[in-house]
Amino acid sequence: MKPVARRDGLLTRDLKDELLVYARDEHRAHCLNHTAATVFKNADGTRTVADLARLVAPEADRTASEAVVGETLARLAEAGLLEGDPAATGWSRRDVVRRVGIGAAILLPAVASIVAPTPAEAAATCATSCASKADGTPCTCFGANPCTATCVSGTCSDGGSC
Amino acid sequence: MGSLPSMMPRLRPGSARTGRIDRLGWRAGTCFDAYGLRVGVRTNAPALLDRLGPHLPPGWRACASPLVDQIFSVWVDLDDARRPSRVYAGRSRRVRTADLAHAFAVLESEIRQSVAAGAEHRTFVHAGVVGWGGRAIVIPGRSRSGKTTLVAELVKAGALYLSDEFAVLDGRGRVHPFAKPLSIRGASGCDRHAQARRAEELGGACATRPLPVGLVVLAEHRPGATWRPERLTAGQAVIEMLAHTVPARLRPEASLASLERAVARATVLKGARGEARELAQILLRSVEEEETVSRHGTGEGGTT
């Protein structure tokens, strides 16, 4: 198996020991730790899992490092950063942690993801109008109970005039 | 800032059209620039323009040209003041209300959000900001997350006020003041009855220049909680702040670059907090300690 990381429609920024990835189509942002970034950058369809394992942890036990790569590929796939589905390793995450051991836990992959907000969602102060506001945005529409009202489907939850 | 010029705004070629709203009989207008976004306001009641000044975003400047990127419109019934007024952002009606104060509140909020999204050379992050020891403390968070409460306590403790709504980042990651009056809610958290308070009324002062970020605080208010934060990596910090970044979808590349530079030399803490007053003291001490470590690390002011 030679995994291929997604390349299209992505914006990437290298940080020290981390990689930021922004998927333009889905407006999802991801932070990859060192292990996840190494696998992501090198999964180009020419390297096997064993090759990637040697890049991630050249000193580590082969079975353990391949388990780490398998786990990394699963996380990248979950985040939509892998072309196709990774082959199942047959190992659970708990198995991977146990196999790698506490001392080498730093090798474990981490992929933190968010959906980037729309301008209205990010700027949502207590809205004075529910128009174009995300559901749940606190609002102070005229006639609403100003202590509890929120926007729901573009109108005020308790009947206020927006 | 100067005074607002009297001129009827027109959209720049290529801007979103306002359609049939243009035919509502506008009699007066004005134009201003805020953070590079040119904004026009028009109304059928010229006297309303005299009331506009306090509702404009901090840092606005009068424009000499009537060509703007965005038009806001305020329509009132001149024959019967009891009939609802209407506020439009572009072609979209934002409010219909018989309460003129509410109409102005909507207008103010819509203009601020428009500027936050449209400012091309600044990245607006929904956050409270104060300055301490020459560095900014940035507190990102959603509305009603306690940002203003914490900012107010920090200002009372001597920190300089930059904003209770937006951290305005430049391309170098520095935070610029956006010092609108603090919007302080009562114990009920009620927005309608929030009070606008200037930093000076809290015994504080406003920052007048941009500051590099020293500390980012991602704090969730839980009554009785003890502040035991985790320290985030730079990448984690950028992701957390991106969730509060207004132009995140519009200009992801510039947003990520500004955020990355903002957190490059900052400590980023995330955790549950208890009372704001207690946390304010902890945060100020934290900035001072980091500053001391930094000075000794570089040899600046050290005793070696």
Tab-separated table of C-alpha atoms in Angstrom, chain A residues 11 13-15 18 20-22 24 26-27 29-31 112-150 161-162, chain B residues 92-99 102 105-107 109-110 112-113 116-117 126 141-144 165-166 185 188-193 233-236 238-240 242-250 252-254 256-257 260-261:
chain	number	residue	atom	x	y	z
A	11	LEU	CA	-3.310	25.970	1.674
A	13	ARG	CA	1.844	26.768	6.336
A	14	ASP	CA	4.869	25.251	8.028
A	15	LEU	CA	5.383	26.038	11.672
A	18	GLU	CA	3.655	21.560	13.087
A	20	LEU	CA	-1.295	24.136	9.291
A	21	VAL	CA	-3.569	23.003	6.476
A	22	TYR	CA	-6.594	24.910	5.207
A	24	ARG	CA	-10.510	25.947	0.715
A	26	GLU	CA	-14.774	22.869	2.900
A	27	HIS	CA	-13.349	25.816	4.864
A	29	ALA	CA	-8.505	24.138	9.055
A	30	HIS	CA	-6.240	21.508	10.532
A	31	CYS	CA	-3.184	21.563	12.759
A	112	ALA	CA	-6.813	19.160	15.398
A	113	SER	CA	-9.535	20.417	13.078
A	114	ILE	CA	-12.097	23.194	12.992
A	115	VAL	CA	-14.586	24.514	10.491
A	116	ALA	CA	-13.652	28.128	9.782
A	117	PRO	CA	-16.478	30.492	10.734
A	118	THR	CA	-18.371	32.680	8.299
A	119	PRO	CA	-17.849	36.409	8.921
A	120	ALA	CA	-21.278	36.598	10.564
A	121	GLU	CA	-20.477	33.697	12.877
A	122	ALA	CA	-17.077	35.024	13.883
A	123	ALA	CA	-18.214	38.615	14.356
A	124	ALA	CA	-21.379	37.601	16.136
A	125	THR	CA	-21.607	40.013	18.936
A	126	CYS	CA	-24.985	39.971	20.585
A	127	ALA	CA	-26.774	40.577	17.314
A	128	THR	CA	-29.121	43.465	17.035
A	129	SER	CA	-30.667	41.756	14.027
A	130	CYS	CA	-30.978	38.050	13.255
A	131	ALA	CA	-30.711	38.532	9.487
A	132	SER	CA	-27.887	36.351	8.123
A	133	LYS	CA	-26.855	35.307	11.612
A	134	ALA	CA	-26.046	31.740	12.618
A	135	ASP	CA	-28.591	29.881	14.707
A	136	GLY	CA	-27.874	30.316	18.388
A	137	THR	CA	-26.348	33.798	18.061
A	138	PRO	CA	-27.496	35.816	21.080
A	139	CYS	CA	-29.681	38.692	19.923
A	140	THR	CA	-31.368	41.769	21.218
A	141	CYS	CA	-34.134	42.132	18.677
A	142	PHE	CA	-36.795	44.667	19.512
A	143	GLY	CA	-39.587	43.142	21.536
A	144	ALA	CA	-37.561	40.062	22.434
A	145	ASN	CA	-36.582	39.131	25.935
A	146	PRO	CA	-33.117	40.622	25.692
A	147	CYS	CA	-31.700	38.308	28.305
A	148	THR	CA	-32.427	35.043	26.560
A	149	ALA	CA	-33.210	35.599	22.888
A	150	THR	CA	-31.161	33.970	20.140
A	161	SER	CA	-38.876	42.009	15.626
A	162	CYS	CA	-35.609	41.807	13.678
B	92	SER	CA	-30.748	43.370	2.568
B	93	ARG	CA	-33.108	44.736	5.236
B	94	ARG	CA	-31.516	44.230	8.634
B	95	VAL	CA	-34.213	45.594	10.893
B	96	ARG	CA	-37.687	47.128	10.906
B	97	THR	CA	-38.377	48.818	14.188
B	98	ALA	CA	-40.322	51.693	15.689
B	99	ASP	CA	-37.477	52.220	18.170
B	102	HIS	CA	-32.634	50.220	18.182
B	105	ALA	CA	-27.809	50.087	17.318
B	106	VAL	CA	-28.410	47.751	14.376
B	107	LEU	CA	-26.730	50.181	11.999
B	109	SER	CA	-23.354	46.738	14.673
B	110	GLU	CA	-23.773	46.076	10.950
B	112	ARG	CA	-18.678	47.275	12.488
B	113	GLN	CA	-19.175	43.745	11.183
B	116	ALA	CA	-14.334	43.607	10.260
B	117	ALA	CA	-15.000	41.417	7.235
B	126	HIS	CA	-13.458	38.522	17.829
B	141	GLY	CA	-14.204	34.272	22.558
B	142	ARG	CA	-17.787	34.221	21.488
B	143	SER	CA	-20.315	36.747	22.588
B	144	ARG	CA	-21.358	36.378	26.237
B	165	GLU	CA	-14.804	43.325	20.652
B	166	PHE	CA	-12.032	42.912	18.094
B	185	ARG	CA	-23.899	43.892	30.906
B	188	SER	CA	-28.420	38.976	34.140
B	189	GLY	CA	-26.164	39.151	31.106
B	190	CYS	CA	-28.838	41.198	29.419
B	191	ASP	CA	-27.634	42.945	26.257
B	192	ARG	CA	-30.464	45.425	25.848
B	193	HIS	CA	-29.622	46.905	29.207
B	233	THR	CA	1.506	25.100	20.758
B	234	ALA	CA	1.663	27.782	18.078
B	235	GLY	CA	-0.322	25.644	15.640
B	236	GLN	CA	-3.022	24.859	18.192
B	238	VAL	CA	-3.666	29.558	15.421
B	239	ILE	CA	-6.484	27.035	14.994
B	240	GLU	CA	-8.202	28.215	18.179
B	242	LEU	CA	-9.057	31.109	13.561
B	243	ALA	CA	-12.382	29.975	15.006
B	244	HIS	CA	-12.952	33.629	16.013
B	245	THR	CA	-11.436	35.267	12.926
B	246	VAL	CA	-13.912	37.280	10.877
B	247	PRO	CA	-12.243	37.007	7.421
B	248	ALA	CA	-11.167	33.365	7.963
B	249	ARG	CA	-13.138	32.168	4.937
B	250	LEU	CA	-12.727	35.307	2.853
B	252	PRO	CA	-7.612	32.367	4.744
B	253	GLU	CA	-4.017	32.872	3.624
B	254	ALA	CA	-3.692	36.372	5.068
B	256	LEU	CA	-3.359	32.399	8.904
B	257	ALA	CA	-0.250	34.510	8.279
B	260	GLU	CA	0.873	32.858	13.021
B	261	ARG	CA	2.881	36.043	13.471
